[in-house]
Coordinates of C-alpha atoms in Angstrom, one line a residue:
Chain L
M1 CA -12.5 -75.4 -77.7
R2 CA -13.4 -78.8 -76.4
P3 CA -16.5 -80.2 -78.2
S4 CA -19.0 -80.0 -75.3
L5 CA -18.3 -77.7 -72.3
K6 CA -19.6 -79.1 -68.8
I7 CA -20.7 -76.2 -66.7
L8 CA -21.9 -76.7 -63.3
V9 CA -23.5 -74.2 -61.0
L10 CA -23.9 -74.7 -57.2
V11 CA -27.1 -73.2 -55.6
K12 CA -28.6 -73.3 -52.2
S13 CA -31.9 -72.8 -50.5
A14 CA -31.7 -70.0 -48.0
V15 CA -33.9 -68.5 -45.3
D16 CA -35.5 -65.4 -47.0
E17 CA -33.9 -62.7 -44.8
A18 CA -36.6 -60.1 -45.5
E19 CA -39.3 -62.4 -44.2
L20 CA -37.3 -63.6 -41.1
K21 CA -39.3 -62.9 -38.1
S22 CA -38.3 -63.0 -34.4
D23 CA -40.2 -63.9 -31.1
A24 CA -40.7 -61.7 -28.1
S25 CA -37.2 -62.4 -26.9
G26 CA -35.7 -61.3 -30.2
R27 CA -34.8 -64.8 -31.2
A28 CA -35.1 -65.6 -34.9
L29 CA -37.9 -67.9 -35.7
L30 CA -36.0 -70.2 -38.0
A31 CA -38.3 -73.2 -37.8
G32 CA -40.5 -73.2 -40.7
A33 CA -39.2 -69.8 -42.0
Q34 CA -39.8 -69.1 -45.7
T35 CA -36.9 -70.1 -48.0
K36 CA -35.9 -69.0 -51.6
I37 CA -32.9 -69.5 -53.9
S38 CA -30.0 -67.7 -52.1
T39 CA -30.2 -64.3 -53.6
F40 CA -26.6 -64.1 -55.1
D41 CA -26.8 -67.7 -56.5
K42 CA -29.0 -66.1 -59.3
N43 CA -25.9 -64.3 -60.3
A44 CA -24.0 -67.5 -60.5
V45 CA -26.7 -69.2 -62.5
E46 CA -26.8 -66.3 -64.9
A47 CA -23.1 -66.2 -65.3
A48 CA -23.2 -70.1 -66.1
V49 CA -26.1 -70.0 -68.4
S50 CA -25.0 -66.8 -70.3
L51 CA -21.6 -68.6 -70.8
K52 CA -23.2 -71.5 -72.2
E53 CA -25.4 -69.4 -74.6
R54 CA -22.0 -67.6 -75.8
V55 CA -19.7 -70.7 -76.3
G56 CA -21.9 -73.8 -76.2
G57 CA -22.0 -76.7 -73.8
S58 CA -24.3 -77.7 -71.0
V59 CA -25.3 -76.4 -67.6
A60 CA -26.4 -78.5 -64.7
A61 CA -27.2 -77.3 -61.3
L62 CA -26.1 -78.9 -57.9
S63 CA -27.4 -78.4 -54.5
L64 CA -27.4 -79.7 -51.0
G65 CA -30.1 -79.5 -48.4
S66 CA -33.6 -80.8 -47.4
Q67 CA -36.5 -81.5 -49.7
D68 CA -37.4 -77.8 -49.2
S69 CA -34.3 -77.0 -51.6
R70 CA -36.3 -78.3 -54.6
K71 CA -37.8 -74.8 -54.8
A72 CA -34.3 -73.3 -55.2
V73 CA -33.1 -75.9 -57.7
K74 CA -36.4 -75.2 -59.8
E75 CA -35.5 -71.6 -59.9
A76 CA -32.2 -72.4 -61.3
L77 CA -33.7 -74.8 -63.9
A78 CA -36.2 -72.1 -64.8
M79 CA -33.1 -69.8 -65.4
G80 CA -31.7 -72.2 -68.0
C81 CA -29.8 -75.0 -66.3
E82 CA -30.8 -78.4 -68.2
K83 CA -30.8 -80.8 -65.2
A84 CA -30.0 -80.7 -61.7
A85 CA -28.8 -83.0 -58.7
L86 CA -29.9 -82.4 -55.0
I87 CA -27.9 -84.1 -52.2
L88 CA -30.4 -84.8 -49.6
S89 CA -29.2 -84.3 -46.0
D90 CA -31.3 -84.6 -42.9
G91 CA -29.9 -82.0 -40.8
P92 CA -27.8 -79.0 -41.3
L93 CA -24.2 -79.4 -42.2
D94 CA -21.3 -77.1 -41.7
T95 CA -19.5 -75.6 -44.7
V96 CA -16.6 -78.2 -44.7
A97 CA -19.0 -81.2 -44.7
T98 CA -21.3 -79.4 -47.3
S99 CA -18.2 -78.8 -49.6
Y100 CA -17.0 -82.3 -49.1
Y101 CA -20.3 -83.8 -50.2
L102 CA -20.5 -81.4 -53.2
A103 CA -17.1 -82.3 -54.2
A104 CA -17.8 -86.1 -54.1
Q105 CA -20.9 -85.8 -56.1
I106 CA -19.2 -83.7 -58.7
K107 CA -16.4 -86.5 -58.9
K108 CA -19.2 -89.2 -58.9
A109 CA -21.0 -87.4 -61.8
G110 CA -17.8 -87.2 -64.0
G111 CA -16.5 -84.1 -63.0
A112 CA -17.2 -80.7 -64.8
D113 CA -15.1 -78.0 -66.7
L114 CA -16.2 -75.0 -64.9
I115 CA -17.9 -74.8 -61.6
F116 CA -19.7 -71.5 -60.6
C117 CA -20.9 -70.5 -57.3
S118 CA -21.9 -67.2 -55.7
E119 CA -19.6 -64.9 -53.5
G120 CA -21.6 -66.0 -50.4
S121 CA -25.1 -67.0 -49.5
S122 CA -27.6 -64.3 -48.6
D123 CA -28.6 -66.0 -45.3
T124 CA -25.2 -66.5 -43.5
F125 CA -22.7 -65.1 -46.0
Q126 CA -19.9 -67.4 -44.9
D127 CA -18.1 -67.1 -48.2
Q128 CA -16.4 -70.5 -48.0
V129 CA -17.9 -73.3 -50.1
G130 CA -16.3 -72.2 -53.4
A131 CA -12.8 -72.4 -52.1
M132 CA -13.5 -75.6 -50.2
V133 CA -14.9 -77.4 -53.1
A134 CA -11.9 -76.4 -55.1
E135 CA -9.7 -77.7 -52.5
F136 CA -11.3 -81.0 -52.1
L137 CA -11.3 -81.3 -55.9
G138 CA -7.7 -80.1 -56.2
L139 CA -8.7 -77.3 -58.6
P140 CA -7.9 -73.6 -59.1
F141 CA -10.3 -71.4 -57.5
I142 CA -11.0 -67.9 -58.8
P143 CA -13.0 -65.6 -56.4
Y144 CA -15.0 -62.6 -57.0
A145 CA -15.1 -62.8 -60.7
K146 CA -17.0 -60.0 -62.5
K147 CA -16.2 -60.9 -66.0
V148 CA -15.7 -64.6 -67.3
D149 CA -14.4 -65.4 -70.6
L150 CA -13.1 -68.6 -72.3
E151 CA -10.0 -68.2 -74.5
N152 CA -8.1 -71.0 -76.0
G153 CA -9.4 -73.5 -73.6
K154 CA -8.6 -71.4 -70.5
V155 CA -10.8 -69.4 -68.4
R156 CA -10.0 -65.6 -68.0
C157 CA -11.5 -63.5 -65.2
E158 CA -11.7 -60.1 -64.0
Q159 CA -11.7 -60.3 -60.2
I160 CA -12.9 -57.6 -57.9
L161 CA -10.6 -57.8 -55.0
D162 CA -9.7 -55.4 -52.0
E163 CA -6.8 -54.1 -53.7
G164 CA -8.3 -53.5 -57.0
V165 CA -9.0 -55.5 -60.1
R166 CA -7.1 -58.6 -61.0
V167 CA -7.2 -60.2 -64.3
S168 CA -6.2 -63.8 -64.1
E169 CA -6.3 -67.0 -66.1
A170 CA -6.6 -70.6 -65.2
G171 CA -7.0 -73.9 -67.0
L172 CA -10.0 -76.2 -67.0
P173 CA -11.4 -77.2 -64.9
S174 CA -11.7 -74.5 -62.4
V175 CA -14.0 -73.2 -59.7
I176 CA -15.2 -69.6 -60.0
S177 CA -17.2 -67.5 -57.5
V178 CA -19.2 -64.6 -59.3
V179 CA -19.8 -61.2 -57.5
S180 CA -23.2 -59.9 -57.4
E181 CA -22.1 -57.0 -59.5
A182 CA -21.4 -59.4 -62.4
N183 CA -24.8 -59.4 -64.1
E184 CA -28.6 -58.9 -63.8
P185 CA -30.1 -62.1 -63.3
R186 CA -32.9 -63.1 -65.9
Y187 CA -36.4 -63.5 -64.6
P188 CA -37.7 -66.8 -66.0
T189 CA -41.0 -66.4 -67.8
L190 CA -44.1 -68.4 -66.7
L191 CA -43.5 -70.9 -69.6
Q192 CA -39.9 -71.4 -68.4
S193 CA -41.0 -72.0 -65.0
M194 CA -43.5 -74.6 -66.1
Q195 CA -41.0 -76.3 -68.3
A196 CA -38.6 -76.3 -65.4
S197 CA -40.8 -78.6 -63.5
K198 CA -40.3 -81.2 -66.2
K199 CA -36.5 -81.1 -66.1
P200 CA -34.8 -84.0 -64.1
I201 CA -33.7 -83.5 -60.5
E202 CA -31.6 -86.5 -59.3
E203 CA -31.9 -87.0 -55.6
V204 CA -28.6 -88.3 -54.1
P205 CA -28.8 -89.3 -50.3
V206 CA -26.0 -87.9 -48.5
A207 CA -25.2 -91.3 -47.1
S208 CA -24.3 -92.7 -50.5
L209 CA -21.5 -90.2 -50.7
K210 CA -19.7 -91.0 -47.5
G211 CA -16.1 -91.9 -47.8
P212 CA -13.0 -92.2 -45.6
G213 CA -11.7 -89.2 -44.0
L214 CA -15.2 -87.6 -44.0
P215 CA -15.5 -84.4 -41.9
G216 CA -18.4 -84.5 -39.4
T217 CA -20.4 -81.3 -38.6
A218 CA -18.4 -79.6 -36.0
I219 CA -20.2 -76.5 -35.7
E220 CA -23.1 -75.5 -33.6
V221 CA -25.3 -72.5 -33.7
L222 CA -25.8 -71.5 -30.2
D223 CA -28.5 -68.7 -30.8
V224 CA -29.6 -66.2 -33.5
I225 CA -30.8 -62.9 -31.9
G226 CA -32.1 -59.8 -33.4
H227 CA -29.4 -57.2 -34.1
S228 CA -31.1 -53.8 -34.0
V229 CA -29.2 -50.7 -32.8
A230 CA -31.7 -48.3 -31.3
R231 CA -31.8 -45.2 -33.5
K232 CA -33.2 -41.9 -32.3
R233 CA -35.2 -41.4 -35.6
V234 CA -35.7 -37.7 -35.2
I235 CA -37.1 -36.0 -38.2
L236 CA -35.9 -32.5 -38.5
E237 CA -38.6 -30.3 -40.1
G238 CA -38.7 -27.1 -42.0
T239 CA -37.2 -25.4 -45.0
P240 CA -34.1 -27.0 -46.3
E241 CA -32.2 -24.2 -44.7
E242 CA -34.0 -24.7 -41.3
A243 CA -33.5 -28.3 -41.4
A244 CA -29.9 -28.0 -42.2
K245 CA -29.4 -25.7 -39.4
K246 CA -31.2 -28.0 -36.9
L247 CA -29.1 -30.9 -38.2
V248 CA -25.8 -29.0 -37.7
D249 CA -26.9 -28.1 -34.2
E250 CA -27.7 -31.5 -33.3
L251 CA -24.6 -33.0 -34.8
R252 CA -22.5 -30.5 -32.7
L253 CA -24.4 -31.3 -29.5
E254 CA -23.7 -34.9 -30.3
G255 CA -19.9 -34.2 -30.5
A256 CA -20.3 -35.8 -34.0
I257 CA -18.9 -32.6 -35.7
K258 CA -16.6 -29.7 -34.4
Chain F
M1 CA 4.6 -74.5 -25.3
A2 CA 2.7 -75.1 -28.4
D3 CA 1.5 -72.2 -30.4
E4 CA -2.3 -72.4 -29.7
V5 CA -3.2 -69.8 -32.1
L6 CA -1.9 -68.8 -35.5
T7 CA -2.8 -65.4 -37.1
Y8 CA -2.6 -64.2 -40.6
S9 CA -3.5 -61.4 -43.0
E10 CA -2.0 -60.3 -46.3
D11 CA -3.0 -56.7 -45.4
P12 CA -0.3 -55.4 -42.8
A13 CA -2.9 -53.2 -40.9
L14 CA -5.3 -55.8 -40.6
A15 CA -2.6 -58.4 -39.7
A16 CA -2.1 -56.2 -36.4
E17 CA -5.9 -56.4 -35.7
V18 CA -6.0 -60.2 -36.3
S19 CA -2.9 -60.5 -33.9
A20 CA -4.9 -58.7 -31.2
A21 CA -7.5 -61.2 -31.7
G22 CA -5.1 -63.9 -31.6
L23 CA -3.6 -62.8 -28.3
E24 CA -6.9 -62.5 -26.7
T25 CA -7.8 -66.1 -27.9
A26 CA -4.4 -67.5 -26.8
R27 CA -4.8 -66.0 -23.5
A28 CA -8.2 -67.7 -23.0
L29 CA -6.9 -70.9 -24.1
G30 CA -3.8 -70.7 -21.9
G31 CA -1.3 -70.8 -24.8
E32 CA 0.7 -68.5 -27.3
A33 CA -0.1 -66.7 -30.3
A34 CA 2.2 -66.6 -33.2
A35 CA 1.7 -64.4 -36.4
I36 CA 2.7 -65.7 -39.7
E37 CA 4.2 -63.3 -42.2
P38 CA 5.8 -63.5 -45.6
D39 CA 9.3 -62.7 -45.9
D40 CA 8.6 -59.3 -47.3
A41 CA 6.2 -58.0 -44.7
P42 CA 7.2 -54.3 -43.5
A43 CA 9.2 -54.7 -40.4
G44 CA 8.3 -52.9 -37.0
R45 CA 4.6 -53.6 -37.2
R46 CA 4.8 -56.8 -35.3
A47 CA 2.1 -57.1 -32.7
S48 CA 2.4 -60.6 -31.6
S49 CA 5.2 -61.9 -29.2
K50 CA 6.0 -64.5 -31.7
T51 CA 6.4 -64.1 -35.5
I52 CA 6.7 -67.1 -38.0
V53 CA 8.4 -65.7 -41.0
A54 CA 7.4 -67.9 -44.1
K55 CA 10.6 -67.9 -46.2
G56 CA 9.7 -67.8 -49.8
G57 CA 6.4 -66.4 -48.8
R58 CA 6.8 -63.2 -50.9
K59 CA 6.4 -65.4 -54.0
A60 CA 3.1 -66.6 -52.9
R61 CA 1.6 -63.0 -52.8
G62 CA -1.9 -63.1 -54.3
D63 CA -1.8 -67.0 -54.6
E64 CA -4.6 -68.0 -52.1
E65 CA -3.8 -71.7 -52.7
A66 CA -0.1 -71.5 -52.0
I67 CA -0.6 -69.3 -48.9
A68 CA -3.3 -71.8 -47.6
S69 CA -0.9 -74.6 -48.1
A70 CA 1.9 -72.9 -46.3
I71 CA -0.4 -72.0 -43.3
S72 CA -1.9 -75.6 -43.3
E73 CA 1.8 -76.9 -43.3
I74 CA 2.7 -74.6 -40.3
A75 CA -0.6 -75.3 -38.3
K76 CA 0.1 -79.1 -38.7
A77 CA 3.6 -79.1 -37.7
R78 CA 2.8 -76.9 -34.6
N79 CA -0.4 -78.6 -33.7
S80 CA -2.3 -75.2 -33.6
K81 CA -5.6 -75.0 -32.1
V82 CA -7.0 -71.9 -33.7
I83 CA -6.2 -70.1 -37.0
L84 CA -7.3 -66.7 -37.5
I85 CA -7.5 -65.1 -40.8
G86 CA -8.1 -61.4 -41.6
S87 CA -11.4 -61.3 -43.5
T88 CA -10.4 -59.7 -46.7
K89 CA -11.8 -61.3 -50.0
S90 CA -8.6 -62.9 -50.5
G91 CA -8.2 -64.0 -46.9
R92 CA -11.6 -65.7 -46.8
A93 CA -10.5 -67.8 -49.8
V94 CA -7.3 -68.7 -48.0
G95 CA -9.1 -69.4 -44.6
A96 CA -11.6 -71.9 -46.5
R97 CA -8.9 -73.7 -48.2
V98 CA -7.1 -74.2 -44.8
A99 CA -10.0 -75.6 -43.3
A100 CA -10.9 -78.0 -46.1
R101 CA -7.1 -79.1 -46.3
L102 CA -7.0 -79.7 -42.6
G103 CA -10.5 -81.1 -42.4
I104 CA -11.5 -78.8 -39.6
P105 CA -14.4 -76.4 -39.0
S106 CA -14.4 -72.8 -40.3
L107 CA -16.2 -69.9 -38.9
G108 CA -17.1 -67.2 -41.3
T109 CA -16.4 -63.5 -40.6
A110 CA -16.7 -62.9 -36.8
K111 CA -17.0 -59.6 -35.0
R112 CA -16.2 -61.2 -31.7
L113 CA -14.4 -64.4 -30.7
Q114 CA -14.6 -66.0 -27.3
V115 CA -13.5 -69.3 -25.8
E116 CA -16.3 -71.3 -24.3
G117 CA -16.2 -74.8 -22.9
G118 CA -13.2 -75.7 -25.0
R119 CA -14.8 -74.4 -28.2
L120 CA -14.4 -71.1 -30.2
V121 CA -17.5 -69.0 -30.4
A122 CA -17.9 -66.5 -33.1
T123 CA -20.4 -63.6 -33.0
R124 CA -21.3 -62.8 -36.6
E125 CA -24.0 -61.0 -38.6
V126 CA -26.4 -63.1 -40.3
Y127 CA -29.7 -62.8 -42.5
G128 CA -28.6 -59.4 -44.1
G129 CA -27.4 -58.0 -40.8
K130 CA -30.7 -58.2 -39.2
F131 CA -29.6 -61.0 -36.7
L132 CA -26.6 -61.8 -34.8
A133 CA -25.6 -65.5 -34.6
R134 CA -23.3 -67.1 -32.1
V135 CA -21.8 -70.1 -33.5
A136 CA -19.5 -72.5 -31.7
A137 CA -16.8 -74.6 -33.5
R138 CA -14.9 -77.6 -32.1
L139 CA -11.2 -77.1 -31.8
P140 CA -9.0 -77.0 -34.0
C141 CA -10.8 -74.6 -36.2
V142 CA -10.3 -71.6 -38.6
A143 CA -12.1 -68.3 -38.1
A144 CA -12.1 -65.1 -40.2
V145 CA -11.7 -61.9 -38.3
Q146 CA -13.9 -58.9 -39.5
P147 CA -11.8 -55.7 -40.1
G148 CA -12.2 -53.0 -37.6
T149 CA -13.3 -55.1 -34.6
Y150 CA -10.1 -55.6 -32.7
Q151 CA -7.9 -52.8 -31.7
P152 CA -4.2 -53.6 -32.6
G153 CA -1.9 -53.6 -29.7
P154 CA 1.3 -51.8 -29.5
A155 CA 4.1 -53.3 -31.7
A156 CA 5.9 -55.7 -29.3
E157 CA 9.1 -57.2 -29.1
S158 CA 8.7 -60.4 -31.2
R159 CA 10.6 -63.6 -31.3
V160 CA 11.2 -64.5 -34.9
E161 CA 11.2 -68.0 -36.3
V162 CA 11.9 -68.8 -40.0
Y163 CA 9.8 -71.5 -41.6
S164 CA 10.7 -72.5 -45.2
V165 CA 7.5 -73.2 -47.1
S166 CA 7.4 -75.5 -50.1
L167 CA 5.6 -73.7 -53.0
K168 CA 4.3 -75.1 -56.2
E169 CA 3.7 -73.3 -59.6
P170 CA 0.4 -71.2 -59.1
T171 CA -2.6 -72.6 -60.9
V172 CA -4.3 -69.2 -61.3
R173 CA -1.9 -67.0 -63.2
T174 CA -2.2 -63.2 -62.8
L175 CA -2.1 -61.5 -65.9
E176 CA -2.7 -57.9 -64.7
V177 CA -3.4 -56.1 -61.5
R178 CA -5.4 -52.7 -61.8
P179 CA -5.0 -51.0 -58.4
K180 CA -7.9 -49.0 -57.0
P181 CA -7.9 -45.4 -58.3
S182 CA -5.3 -43.3 -56.5
N183 CA -8.2 -41.1 -55.2
S184 CA -9.7 -44.2 -53.6
V185 CA -10.0 -44.4 -49.8
D186 CA -10.1 -47.1 -47.1
L187 CA -13.7 -46.4 -45.9
R188 CA -13.2 -49.0 -43.1
S189 CA -11.2 -46.5 -41.2
A190 CA -13.0 -43.3 -42.0
E191 CA -14.5 -41.4 -39.1
I192 CA -17.0 -39.4 -41.2
I193 CA -18.7 -40.9 -44.4
V194 CA -21.1 -39.1 -46.8
S195 CA -22.8 -41.8 -48.8
A196 CA -24.6 -41.3 -52.1
G197 CA -27.2 -43.3 -53.6
R198 CA -29.9 -43.5 -56.4
G199 CA -31.4 -40.1 -55.4
F200 CA -28.5 -38.5 -57.4
A201 CA -29.7 -38.0 -61.0
K202 CA -26.2 -37.6 -62.7
R203 CA -22.7 -38.4 -62.0
E204 CA -21.7 -34.9 -62.0
D205 CA -24.1 -34.1 -59.1
L206 CA -21.9 -36.3 -56.9
A207 CA -20.0 -33.1 -56.4
L208 CA -22.7 -32.1 -53.9
A209 CA -21.7 -35.2 -51.8
E210 CA -18.1 -34.6 -52.3
G211 CA -18.6 -30.8 -51.2
L212 CA -20.2 -32.0 -47.9
A213 CA -17.6 -34.6 -47.3
K214 CA -14.9 -32.0 -47.8
V215 CA -16.2 -29.5 -45.2
L216 CA -17.0 -32.5 -42.8
G217 CA -13.3 -33.8 -43.3
G218 CA -14.9 -37.0 -44.3
A219 CA -14.9 -39.5 -47.3
V220 CA -17.4 -40.4 -49.9
G221 CA -19.1 -43.9 -50.2
C222 CA -22.1 -45.1 -52.0
S223 CA -24.8 -47.7 -52.2
R224 CA -24.4 -50.6 -54.6
P225 CA -26.2 -49.2 -57.6
L226 CA -23.8 -46.4 -58.0
S227 CA -20.7 -48.5 -58.2
S228 CA -21.9 -51.6 -59.7
D229 CA -24.8 -50.7 -62.0
L230 CA -23.8 -47.1 -63.0
G231 CA -19.9 -47.3 -62.4
W232 CA -20.0 -43.8 -61.1
L233 CA -17.8 -44.6 -58.2
D234 CA -15.1 -47.4 -57.8
E235 CA -15.9 -50.6 -56.1
G236 CA -13.9 -49.8 -53.1
R237 CA -16.6 -47.2 -52.1
H238 CA -19.4 -49.7 -52.1
I239 CA -20.9 -50.0 -48.7
G240 CA -23.0 -52.9 -47.7
L241 CA -23.3 -56.7 -47.5
T242 CA -21.4 -57.4 -50.7
G243 CA -19.1 -54.4 -50.3
V244 CA -17.2 -52.8 -47.4
Y245 CA -18.5 -52.7 -43.6
V246 CA -17.9 -49.4 -42.1
H247 CA -18.0 -48.0 -38.5
P248 CA -17.7 -44.2 -38.7
R249 CA -18.5 -41.6 -36.0
L250 CA -20.8 -40.1 -38.4
Y251 CA -22.7 -41.6 -41.6
V252 CA -24.5 -39.3 -43.8
A253 CA -26.9 -41.3 -46.3
V254 CA -27.9 -39.0 -49.1
G255 CA -30.5 -40.2 -51.5
I256 CA -30.1 -43.8 -50.2
S257 CA -33.5 -45.6 -49.6
G258 CA -32.0 -48.0 -47.2
Q259 CA -32.0 -51.6 -48.6
M260 CA -31.3 -54.1 -46.0
Q261 CA -28.1 -55.0 -47.8
H262 CA -26.9 -51.6 -47.7
L263 CA -27.8 -51.3 -43.9
A264 CA -25.9 -54.3 -43.1
G265 CA -22.7 -52.4 -43.9
V266 CA -23.6 -49.3 -41.8
K267 CA -24.9 -50.8 -38.7
D268 CA -21.9 -50.1 -36.6
S269 CA -22.0 -46.3 -37.3
K270 CA -22.2 -44.2 -34.2
L271 CA -24.6 -41.8 -35.6
I272 CA -26.5 -42.0 -38.9
V273 CA -28.2 -39.1 -40.6
A274 CA -30.5 -39.6 -43.6
I275 CA -31.4 -37.4 -46.3
N276 CA -34.2 -38.5 -48.7
K277 CA -37.3 -37.0 -50.4
D278 CA -39.3 -40.1 -49.9
K279 CA -40.6 -39.8 -46.2
E280 CA -41.4 -43.7 -46.4
A281 CA -37.8 -44.6 -47.3
P282 CA -36.7 -47.5 -44.9
I283 CA -33.5 -45.5 -44.1
F284 CA -35.3 -43.1 -41.9
Q285 CA -36.2 -46.1 -39.6
S286 CA -32.4 -46.7 -39.2
A287 CA -31.3 -43.3 -38.8
D288 CA -30.7 -41.0 -35.7
Y289 CA -31.5 -37.7 -37.7
G290 CA -33.6 -37.6 -40.9
I291 CA -34.5 -34.7 -43.2
V292 CA -37.3 -35.4 -45.7
G293 CA -36.5 -33.2 -48.5
D294 CA -34.8 -32.6 -51.9
L295 CA -31.1 -33.5 -51.5
Y296 CA -30.3 -30.9 -54.2
K297 CA -31.6 -28.2 -51.7
V298 CA -30.7 -29.9 -48.4
V299 CA -27.1 -30.9 -49.0
P300 CA -25.9 -27.4 -50.2
A301 CA -27.7 -25.7 -47.3
I302 CA -25.7 -28.1 -44.8
T303 CA -22.4 -27.5 -46.7
K304 CA -23.1 -23.7 -46.8
I305 CA -23.5 -23.6 -42.9
L306 CA -20.5 -25.7 -42.4
A307 CA -18.3 -23.7 -44.8
S308 CA -19.1 -20.3 -43.4
P309 CA -16.5 -18.9 -41.1
G310 CA -17.4 -18.6 -37.4
A311 CA -20.5 -20.8 -38.1

């Protein structure tokens, strides 16, 4: 085992989908919407912090976004990351540009042995940044890991894929995305949350990471509109037998069953 | 003429759907679509008018990095405008790597793709499925195609070109693959699904859901806690944002409260039935028919009616 394992975890600030409202025409009111740490990023932080607790080393968090992202970063610090860096960008960036800057900052900071991220963000769930960061850094990428272990200087994962479970192994450094089933993220105590505000957050202006061949943002969100399917919402009353009979009759009328 | 659109999925059934999306997109762009296949793909399912067989591709199976490298090479050589990848877990990693490698934008899992003003516009679910976003990407770009959203066209006469890909030693080594249990199903194509949630007290009680699914001729699915936390059912049956998206004719949610993350996966069901003892459960807001009651009484009652001859 190398003397000090450097673990990095990527976190992002996401619009809280449970609180997101729409206007009269159904358009999402994204301006000023409430944000939080992307739900599944907590699983990535938990995987990173618990690995450190098992095998030693250090854990840092890395994020990209506006000043508003400090809240998400602080949550990662409260969960056990020791320090953090926040790449400050003025406007939204697409996944390629975001990953390019994350990779550039990782390189600038001297790299990491293991880079954790979540399987996708809870707001737009594009599920791209982990693979893209790996590509920009020229590293292996192990997506959808449920179990992560270090053995003889290699990382061994159980991946939950469409075809089943794949047990795989890669050298360090590697990028790993963690499924939300991997663990139960810890709740920081009040004390941990207070201590987190004293942990350092390095702010990195996005302009300082610009290099040759930089991908610009080539994506535009045209609109975000409420997606509700009108449902009948009929409650069938009666005893279990009566309700069951009514249901079967309705389903036959609908042609849903024969 | 150049291949305007390249399509790929490691899943043969999904590959045919992605080909259909490719043909439609190519038509809108005034070009051709070509499907990329490894050299061990089952013959006879070709839906594209052009197929690029990646020679040596069979060795890349399961190696997303190598597949992405091969697709990038082919896209570059042909100056392709759009690269469509089937949105499986593995496919999304492939697509993201291709986009980063080529430095082009990438659209996450899309339900619909349209060409507008020289850009590719994806319609996709966001914010836990509560909203639909329309997102435009400048060409060239990559997009992931949601399974079950495009009808595969008939297998067509396909012109085959062979392309030799250069493969490197994989950086992620597969030690073992444990396939899904043999009793598992592909819920994405199920017409009727009975889905079980936290309302079931014990694993053995799932027999009630199985019994109902059997008389309905359907399959059994579940909400996240049953597969992930309790391990009562395999991960392939987990329906929702981080599991599979389904679109059956009939979806019966039994003992499922209706968390937003679960609802994201069932939105495209034609008819939703909810059985739950809590009349305040959010699932009733998203159901066509609801029964407020004890699933241990209601489910056997429904099964009994459906099982009785001449009912």
